[in-house]
Coordinates of C-alpha atoms in Angstrom, one line a residue:
X102 CA 51.1 53.7 117.1
X103 CA 53.4 55.6 114.7
X104 CA 53.5 54.1 111.1
X105 CA 54.3 57.1 108.8
X106 CA 57.9 57.4 107.5
X107 CA 59.1 60.1 109.4
X108 CA 61.7 61.3 106.8
X109 CA 58.7 62.0 104.4
X110 CA 57.3 64.2 106.7
X111 CA 56.0 67.6 105.1
X112 CA 56.8 70.0 108.0
X113 CA 55.4 73.3 106.1
X114 CA 51.7 72.7 107.1
X115 CA 52.6 71.5 110.5
X116 CA 54.7 74.8 111.4
X117 CA 51.9 76.9 109.9
X118 CA 49.3 74.9 112.2
X119 CA 51.5 75.7 115.3
X120 CA 51.8 79.3 114.2
X121 CA 48.1 79.7 113.9
X122 CA 47.7 78.5 117.5
X123 CA 50.6 79.8 119.3
X124 CA 51.8 82.8 117.0
X125 CA 55.2 82.9 115.2
X126 CA 57.0 83.7 118.4
X127 CA 55.8 80.8 120.0
X128 CA 57.3 78.2 117.4
X129 CA 61.2 77.8 117.2
X130 CA 62.5 76.2 114.0
X131 CA 65.9 77.7 113.1
X132 CA 68.6 75.1 113.5
X133 CA 70.8 77.2 115.5
X134 CA 68.0 77.8 118.1
X135 CA 67.2 74.4 118.4
X136 CA 70.6 73.7 119.9
X137 CA 69.4 75.0 123.4
X138 CA 66.7 71.9 123.5
X139 CA 68.8 69.1 122.3
X140 CA 69.3 67.6 125.9
X141 CA 68.2 68.0 129.5
X142 CA 70.4 67.8 132.4
X143 CA 71.8 64.4 131.5
X144 CA 74.0 66.2 128.8
X145 CA 76.0 63.1 127.6
X146 CA 72.8 62.5 125.7
X147 CA 71.8 64.9 122.7
X148 CA 69.2 65.1 120.0
X149 CA 67.6 68.1 118.3
X150 CA 63.9 68.1 118.0
X151 CA 62.4 69.0 114.7
X152 CA 60.3 72.0 116.3
X153 CA 59.9 73.5 119.6
X154 CA 56.6 75.4 120.7
X155 CA 56.4 77.6 123.6
X156 CA 52.8 77.7 124.9
X157 CA 51.6 80.1 127.3
X158 CA 48.3 78.9 128.1
X159 CA 46.3 75.8 128.7
X160 CA 44.5 76.2 125.5
X161 CA 47.6 76.8 123.7
X162 CA 49.0 73.3 125.0
X163 CA 45.9 71.7 124.0
X164 CA 46.2 73.2 120.5
X165 CA 49.7 72.1 120.0
X166 CA 49.1 68.6 121.3
X167 CA 46.0 68.4 118.8
X168 CA 48.4 69.3 115.8
X169 CA 50.7 66.7 116.9
X170 CA 47.9 64.2 117.1
X171 CA 46.4 65.3 113.5
X172 CA 49.9 64.6 111.9
X173 CA 51.0 61.7 114.2
X174 CA 54.1 63.6 115.0
X175 CA 55.7 62.4 118.6
X176 CA 55.9 65.2 121.1
X177 CA 58.0 65.7 124.7
X178 CA 57.1 68.1 127.2
X179 CA 59.6 69.8 128.7
X180 CA 60.3 72.4 131.6
X181 CA 63.6 74.3 132.7
X182 CA 65.6 71.1 131.4
X183 CA 67.3 70.2 134.8
X184 CA 66.2 66.5 134.7
X185 CA 69.1 64.2 135.1
X186 CA 67.5 61.0 133.4
X187 CA 67.0 62.0 129.8
X188 CA 63.1 62.4 130.3
X189 CA 63.2 65.4 128.2
X190 CA 65.6 64.2 125.6
X191 CA 63.9 64.6 122.1
X192 CA 63.4 62.2 119.4
X193 CA 64.9 63.1 115.9
X194 CA 61.5 64.0 114.2
X195 CA 59.5 65.2 117.3
X196 CA 58.0 68.4 118.8
X197 CA 59.2 69.8 122.0
X198 CA 56.4 71.3 123.9
X199 CA 58.3 73.7 126.2
X200 CA 56.4 75.0 129.5
X201 CA 59.1 77.6 130.8
X202 CA 56.8 80.7 129.6
X203 CA 53.8 79.4 131.7
X204 CA 55.3 80.9 134.9
X205 CA 52.2 82.4 136.6
X206 CA 51.4 81.9 140.4
X207 CA 47.6 82.1 139.8
X208 CA 46.3 82.1 143.2
X209 CA 47.4 81.8 146.9
X210 CA 44.9 80.7 149.3
X211 CA 46.8 81.0 152.6
X212 CA 43.5 80.1 155.0
X213 CA 43.4 76.6 153.1
X214 CA 47.2 76.3 152.5
X215 CA 47.3 76.0 148.7
X216 CA 48.5 77.5 145.7
X217 CA 47.8 77.1 142.1
X218 CA 50.7 77.3 139.8
X219 CA 51.5 77.1 136.4
X220 CA 54.0 74.2 135.2
X221 CA 56.8 77.0 134.3
X222 CA 57.0 78.4 137.8
X223 CA 60.2 77.7 139.4
X224 CA 60.2 75.5 142.6
X225 CA 61.7 78.3 145.0
X226 CA 59.2 81.1 143.7
X227 CA 56.6 79.2 145.6
X228 CA 58.2 79.6 149.1
X229 CA 59.2 83.0 148.2
X230 CA 55.6 83.8 147.5
X231 CA 54.1 82.8 150.7
X232 CA 57.5 83.1 153.2
X233 CA 56.4 86.7 154.2
X234 CA 53.2 85.1 155.6
X235 CA 55.0 82.2 157.4
X236 CA 54.4 79.5 154.9
X237 CA 56.8 77.4 152.5
X238 CA 56.6 74.7 150.0
X239 CA 58.1 71.6 151.3
X240 CA 59.7 69.7 148.2
X241 CA 63.4 71.4 147.6
X242 CA 65.5 69.5 144.9
X243 CA 69.0 70.8 144.8
X244 CA 68.0 72.5 141.9
X245 CA 65.3 74.2 143.4
X246 CA 66.6 77.9 142.1
X247 CA 66.2 76.7 138.8
X248 CA 63.8 73.6 138.1
X249 CA 60.1 73.9 137.4
X250 CA 57.2 72.5 138.9
X251 CA 56.0 70.9 136.0
X252 CA 59.2 69.1 135.7
X253 CA 58.7 68.3 139.4
X254 CA 55.5 66.5 138.6
X255 CA 56.9 64.7 135.9
X256 CA 59.8 63.0 137.7
X257 CA 58.0 63.3 141.4
X258 CA 61.0 65.2 142.6
X259 CA 62.1 64.9 146.3
X260 CA 64.8 66.9 147.9
X261 CA 66.4 67.4 151.4
X262 CA 63.2 67.6 153.1
X263 CA 61.6 64.6 151.7
X264 CA 62.5 62.4 154.7
X265 CA 59.9 64.1 156.9
X266 CA 57.7 65.6 154.4
X267 CA 57.6 63.7 151.1
X268 CA 58.3 64.1 147.8
X269 CA 56.2 66.0 145.3
X270 CA 53.2 63.7 145.2
X271 CA 52.5 64.2 148.7
X272 CA 52.1 67.9 148.2
X273 CA 50.0 67.9 145.0
X274 CA 46.2 68.4 145.6
X275 CA 44.9 68.8 142.1
X276 CA 46.1 69.2 138.2
X277 CA 44.5 70.4 135.1
X278 CA 46.2 68.4 132.3
X279 CA 46.0 68.3 128.3
X280 CA 45.8 64.6 127.5
X281 CA 48.0 63.3 124.6
X282 CA 44.9 63.5 122.5
X283 CA 44.4 67.3 123.4
X284 CA 41.7 67.1 125.7
X285 CA 41.4 69.2 129.1
X286 CA 40.9 67.7 132.1
X287 CA 41.0 67.9 135.9
X288 CA 42.6 65.6 138.3
X289 CA 42.1 65.7 142.2
X290 CA 41.0 68.9 143.5
X291 CA 41.4 71.4 146.3
X292 CA 41.4 68.9 149.3
X293 CA 44.1 66.5 150.1
X294 CA 41.8 63.1 149.5
X295 CA 39.4 63.3 146.7
X296 CA 36.7 60.4 146.3
X297 CA 37.5 57.9 143.6
X298 CA 40.5 56.6 142.1
X299 CA 43.7 58.4 142.8
X300 CA 44.6 59.7 139.2
X301 CA 46.7 62.6 140.5
X302 CA 49.0 59.9 142.0
X303 CA 49.1 58.0 138.8
X304 CA 50.0 61.2 136.7
X305 CA 52.7 62.4 139.3
X306 CA 56.0 60.8 138.2
X307 CA 54.4 59.4 135.2
X308 CA 57.2 61.5 133.4
X309 CA 55.5 63.1 130.3
X310 CA 53.8 59.9 129.1
X311 CA 50.3 60.3 130.3
X312 CA 50.0 64.1 129.4
X313 CA 51.1 67.7 130.3
X314 CA 50.5 69.4 133.5
X315 CA 49.3 73.1 132.8
X316 CA 47.7 74.0 136.1
X317 CA 48.8 72.6 139.6
X318 CA 47.1 73.0 143.2
X319 CA 49.9 72.7 145.4
X320 CA 49.9 72.2 149.3
X321 CA 51.9 74.9 151.2
X322 CA 52.8 74.2 155.1
X323 CA 53.2 76.5 158.0
X324 CA 56.8 77.1 158.7
X325 CA 58.0 75.6 161.9
X326 CA 58.4 77.5 165.1
X327 CA 61.9 76.5 165.4
X328 CA 64.6 74.8 163.2
X329 CA 68.1 73.6 164.0
X330 CA 70.7 72.3 161.5
X331 CA 73.5 69.8 163.1
X332 CA 76.8 69.1 161.5
X333 CA 78.5 66.1 162.6
X334 CA 81.8 64.8 161.0
X335 CA 83.1 61.4 161.4
X336 CA 86.5 59.4 160.6
X337 CA 84.3 56.6 158.8
X338 CA 81.4 56.2 156.8
X339 CA 80.0 53.3 158.8
X340 CA 79.9 55.5 162.1
X341 CA 78.1 58.0 159.9
X342 CA 75.6 55.4 158.6
X343 CA 75.0 53.9 162.3
X344 CA 74.1 57.3 163.3
X345 CA 71.5 57.9 160.6
X346 CA 70.0 54.3 161.9
X347 CA 70.1 55.4 165.4
X348 CA 68.6 58.7 165.1
X349 CA 65.5 57.0 163.1
X350 CA 65.6 54.3 166.0
X351 CA 65.3 56.6 168.6
X352 CA 62.1 57.9 167.2
X353 CA 63.2 61.1 165.9
X354 CA 62.2 62.0 162.1
X355 CA 64.4 65.0 161.1
X356 CA 63.1 67.3 158.4
X357 CA 66.3 66.3 156.6
X358 CA 69.5 64.0 157.0
X359 CA 72.0 64.5 154.4
X360 CA 75.8 62.6 154.1
X361 CA 78.6 63.7 152.1
X362 CA 81.7 61.8 151.7
X363 CA 85.1 63.2 151.5
X364 CA 85.8 63.6 148.0
X365 CA 82.6 65.7 148.1
X366 CA 83.8 67.6 151.1
X367 CA 86.7 69.0 149.5
X368 CA 85.0 69.6 146.2
X369 CA 82.5 71.8 148.0
X370 CA 84.9 73.7 149.8
X371 CA 87.2 74.2 146.8
X372 CA 84.1 75.6 145.2
X373 CA 81.6 77.3 147.7
X374 CA 84.4 77.8 150.6
X375 CA 81.8 77.4 153.4
X376 CA 84.7 76.9 156.0
X377 CA 82.2 74.8 157.6
X378 CA 83.1 71.2 156.4
X379 CA 86.2 69.6 157.8
X380 CA 88.5 68.5 154.7
X381 CA 90.1 65.6 156.9
X382 CA 86.4 64.2 157.4
X383 CA 85.9 60.8 155.9
X384 CA 82.1 61.6 155.9
X385 CA 80.0 64.8 157.4
X386 CA 76.2 64.2 158.3
X387 CA 73.8 67.2 158.1
X388 CA 70.8 66.8 160.1
X389 CA 68.0 69.5 160.0
X390 CA 65.1 69.4 162.8
X391 CA 61.9 71.6 163.0
X392 CA 58.8 71.9 165.2
X393 CA 58.1 73.4 168.6
X394 CA 61.1 75.1 170.4
X395 CA 61.1 72.5 173.3
X396 CA 61.0 69.5 170.9
X397 CA 63.7 71.0 169.0
X398 CA 66.0 71.5 171.7
X399 CA 65.3 68.1 173.2
X400 CA 66.1 66.4 169.6
X401 CA 69.3 68.6 169.1
X402 CA 70.6 67.2 172.5
X403 CA 69.5 63.6 171.6
X404 CA 71.1 63.7 168.2
X405 CA 74.2 65.2 169.4
X406 CA 74.5 62.5 171.9
X407 CA 73.9 59.7 169.1
X408 CA 76.6 61.1 166.9
X409 CA 79.3 61.4 169.5
X410 CA 78.3 58.0 170.9
X411 CA 79.0 56.4 167.3
X412 CA 82.3 58.4 167.1
X413 CA 81.7 61.8 165.9
X414 CA 84.8 64.0 166.2
X415 CA 82.6 67.2 166.6
X416 CA 78.9 68.2 166.2
X417 CA 78.3 71.8 165.3
X418 CA 74.7 73.3 165.6
X419 CA 73.2 76.4 164.1
X420 CA 69.5 77.8 164.9
X421 CA 69.8 81.2 163.3
X422 CA 68.7 81.4 159.5
X423 CA 72.0 82.9 158.1
X424 CA 74.1 80.1 159.7
X425 CA 71.6 77.2 158.8
X426 CA 71.9 78.4 155.2
X427 CA 75.6 78.5 155.4
X428 CA 75.8 74.8 156.6
X429 CA 73.2 73.9 153.8
X430 CA 75.0 75.7 151.1
X431 CA 77.7 73.3 150.4
X432 CA 75.3 70.5 150.1
X433 CA 73.2 72.4 147.7
X434 CA 76.1 73.0 145.6
X435 CA 77.7 69.5 145.5
X436 CA 76.9 68.6 142.1
X437 CA 77.8 71.8 140.8
X438 CA 81.2 71.2 142.9
X439 CA 81.8 67.9 141.4
X440 CA 81.8 69.7 138.0
X441 CA 85.2 71.0 139.0
X442 CA 86.6 67.8 140.0
X443 CA 86.6 66.1 136.2
X444 CA 85.7 67.1 132.8
X445 CA 82.2 65.3 132.8
X446 CA 80.5 63.2 135.9
X447 CA 77.5 60.8 135.4
X448 CA 75.2 60.9 138.5
X449 CA 73.0 58.2 139.3
X450 CA 69.8 58.0 141.6
X451 CA 69.1 54.5 143.5
X452 CA 67.4 54.0 146.8
X453 CA 68.4 51.3 149.4
X454 CA 67.1 50.4 153.1
X455 CA 69.1 52.5 155.5
X456 CA 70.6 50.1 157.4
X457 CA 72.5 48.8 154.1
X458 CA 74.3 52.0 153.8
X459 CA 77.7 51.0 155.1
X460 CA 77.7 47.8 152.8
X461 CA 76.6 49.4 149.6
X462 CA 78.9 52.3 150.2
X463 CA 82.0 49.6 150.4
X464 CA 80.6 48.0 147.3
X465 CA 80.4 51.4 145.3
X466 CA 84.1 51.9 146.6
X467 CA 84.9 48.3 145.0
X468 CA 83.2 49.0 141.9
X469 CA 85.3 52.4 141.7
X470 CA 88.5 50.6 141.9
X471 CA 87.5 47.8 139.6
X472 CA 86.6 50.2 137.0
X473 CA 89.2 52.6 137.8
X474 CA 86.7 55.7 137.9
X475 CA 86.7 57.9 141.1
X476 CA 83.1 57.9 142.5
X477 CA 81.9 60.7 145.0
X478 CA 79.0 60.3 147.2
X479 CA 76.3 62.6 148.1
X480 CA 73.0 61.7 149.2
X481 CA 69.7 61.6 151.1
X482 CA 70.8 59.7 154.0
X483 CA 67.7 59.4 156.0
X484 CA 65.5 57.9 153.3
X485 CA 68.4 56.0 151.7
X486 CA 68.8 57.9 148.5
X487 CA 71.9 57.7 146.9
X488 CA 73.5 60.0 144.5
X489 CA 76.8 58.6 143.3
X490 CA 78.7 60.8 141.0
X491 CA 81.2 58.8 138.8
X492 CA 83.8 61.0 137.5
X493 CA 85.1 60.7 133.9
X494 CA 86.4 62.4 130.8
X495 CA 83.6 62.1 127.9
X496 CA 86.4 62.9 125.2
X497 CA 88.1 59.4 126.2
X498 CA 86.9 56.8 123.5
X499 CA 84.6 54.4 125.4
X500 CA 84.6 56.3 128.5
X501 CA 80.8 57.1 128.6
X502 CA 80.0 53.5 127.9
X503 CA 82.2 52.2 130.8
X504 CA 80.5 54.6 133.3
X505 CA 77.2 53.6 132.4
X506 CA 78.3 50.2 133.1
X507 CA 79.3 51.3 136.5
X508 CA 76.0 53.0 137.0
X509 CA 74.0 50.1 136.2
X510 CA 75.9 48.1 138.5
X511 CA 75.1 50.3 141.0
X512 CA 71.5 50.2 140.2
X513 CA 71.7 46.5 140.3
X514 CA 73.1 46.4 144.0
X515 CA 70.4 48.7 145.0
X516 CA 67.7 46.5 143.7
X517 CA 69.8 43.5 145.4
X518 CA 69.6 44.7 148.9
X519 CA 65.9 45.8 148.6
X520 CA 65.9 49.0 147.1
X521 CA 64.8 50.8 144.0
X522 CA 66.3 52.2 140.7
X523 CA 65.1 55.7 141.2
X524 CA 64.3 57.8 144.2
X525 CA 63.7 61.4 142.3
X526 CA 65.3 61.5 139.0
X527 CA 63.0 59.2 137.2
X528 CA 63.7 56.6 134.8
X529 CA 63.8 58.6 131.5
X530 CA 65.9 57.3 128.4
X531 CA 68.9 56.6 131.0
X532 CA 67.5 53.5 133.2
X533 CA 64.8 52.1 131.4
X534 CA 66.7 49.0 130.5
X535 CA 66.9 48.4 134.2
X536 CA 63.4 48.3 134.9
X537 CA 63.1 44.4 134.3
X538 CA 65.7 44.0 137.1
X539 CA 63.0 45.4 139.5
X540 CA 59.7 44.5 138.0
X541 CA 58.3 41.2 136.7
X542 CA 56.8 41.0 133.1
X543 CA 53.4 41.3 134.5
X544 CA 54.3 44.4 136.3
X545 CA 55.6 46.1 133.1
X546 CA 52.7 45.0 130.9
X547 CA 50.3 46.4 133.7
X548 CA 52.1 49.9 133.8
X549 CA 51.9 49.8 129.6
X550 CA 47.9 49.3 129.6
X551 CA 47.7 52.6 132.2
X552 CA 50.1 54.1 129.5
X553 CA 47.8 53.0 126.6
X554 CA 44.4 54.2 128.3
X555 CA 45.7 57.8 128.5
X556 CA 48.4 57.7 125.4
X557 CA 46.7 55.1 122.9
X558 CA 48.6 56.3 119.8
X559 CA 51.9 56.5 121.9
X560 CA 52.7 59.8 120.8
X561 CA 53.5 61.4 124.5
X562 CA 57.1 61.0 125.3
X563 CA 57.5 57.8 123.4
X564 CA 60.6 55.3 123.9
X565 CA 61.2 56.6 127.8
X566 CA 60.8 54.6 131.1
X567 CA 59.9 51.1 129.5
X568 CA 62.6 48.7 128.1
X569 CA 63.2 48.1 124.2
X570 CA 64.7 45.5 122.4
X571 CA 67.6 47.7 122.2
X572 CA 70.7 47.3 124.7
X573 CA 70.9 49.8 127.5
X574 CA 71.8 53.5 126.4
X575 CA 72.0 52.5 122.6
X576 CA 69.1 55.0 121.8
X577 CA 70.7 57.6 123.7
X578 CA 74.2 57.1 122.4
X579 CA 72.9 57.1 118.8
X580 CA 71.2 60.2 119.6
X581 CA 74.5 61.8 120.9
X582 CA 76.0 61.7 117.5
X583 CA 73.1 62.3 115.2
X584 CA 72.7 65.4 113.8
X585 CA 69.2 66.8 112.5
X586 CA 68.3 66.3 109.0
X587 CA 65.0 67.4 108.8
X588 CA 65.3 71.0 109.3
X589 CA 65.7 71.9 105.6
X590 CA 62.4 70.7 105.1
X591 CA 61.1 73.6 106.5

């Protein structure tokens, strides 16, 4: 573990070692340039790293990690920086290894339905590269036009289609990784089920604590013969939630099933102006079904009947690509639209059983009333993955701390009803103190053993995922007001 006094670090030889391995253009050290990297999508918490390195190859990543090991410097991997849990938040005296220049699609094998990509490749680029041949990449986070595959691997990201097709781990066949000691190894392979331990499954979702993925073999899928999107609007959240349960109970597994409340509906219409979402609806349900044409036609009829039986006022359907995209456009823009409702918002990510949706949403509304903060709800209703957006003004003293408290209450509520504290955003720095609410001491100790096997010196993304003696949010909040002092040592 780290023992040296970080304030006594002589950065000059470290910088020279990085420049020798990556070239001068591959090292960022100027104070004003480092501001770009001081946070990820959880912008309330900020801390400039000491140095940023920009590798382009697996070998350069390995060289950078070896330099960090030589000088016992902690390092954090970062992709596009769209994460929402502070997973890529730097430490004060750390090196940020940014993979955004590693953006090549290395190979596409349509016959075997796979593609090999570097970690900086943007999620939507994979589908764009294969769509002409009738294929696509299923995991589709709302940030898919800007988030990177490497970041998706770290957080095990999901998206609209995770209900039917699963999250990132279900679409990763193999990985080339650089271990926290700088060794290059391969995990998994080119087929779905490899013999031996599932180390690929262990790595995906490990949030950069077990190493850095530098080449990823992805599974791509054949596009469905027919796709239809339905939009049902309701006068109550309970009715929309009942429709979700009834659709699944009927044996129908939609490609995606999303719900938005009235606050989110109006925010989206104000910003995106789809003119598709009724502004007076208490909730809307978006359901996408895909498969054979005859199957889609039958399921469209059954879903419409279920929604109307539960009180849906209207059910709109769209089969053509242009209208389908229009219906989805608002949902994809929901997080961005929330930014127009208040100066700041804090998004959480928890999972609950589908049957608990009405109760949990009522409890979230009660928390909103108790704390005095408006909460917008937009979420993956099909698998119970909630994304409550707590609206606040960070310029008000103490507001962030209160909002964190609200977020913590929501996470504890998710665990209470049999759910999880994260569905796709990860734990990072934001939620680590809630891990004991979900896992026993023995569980957490076992996870630490796995981490220590890969990361014995604790250099890879330290102080993430696992709780520390500090109170929740303390480390991140401290980082948000610190100024980097080590830059003058260069």
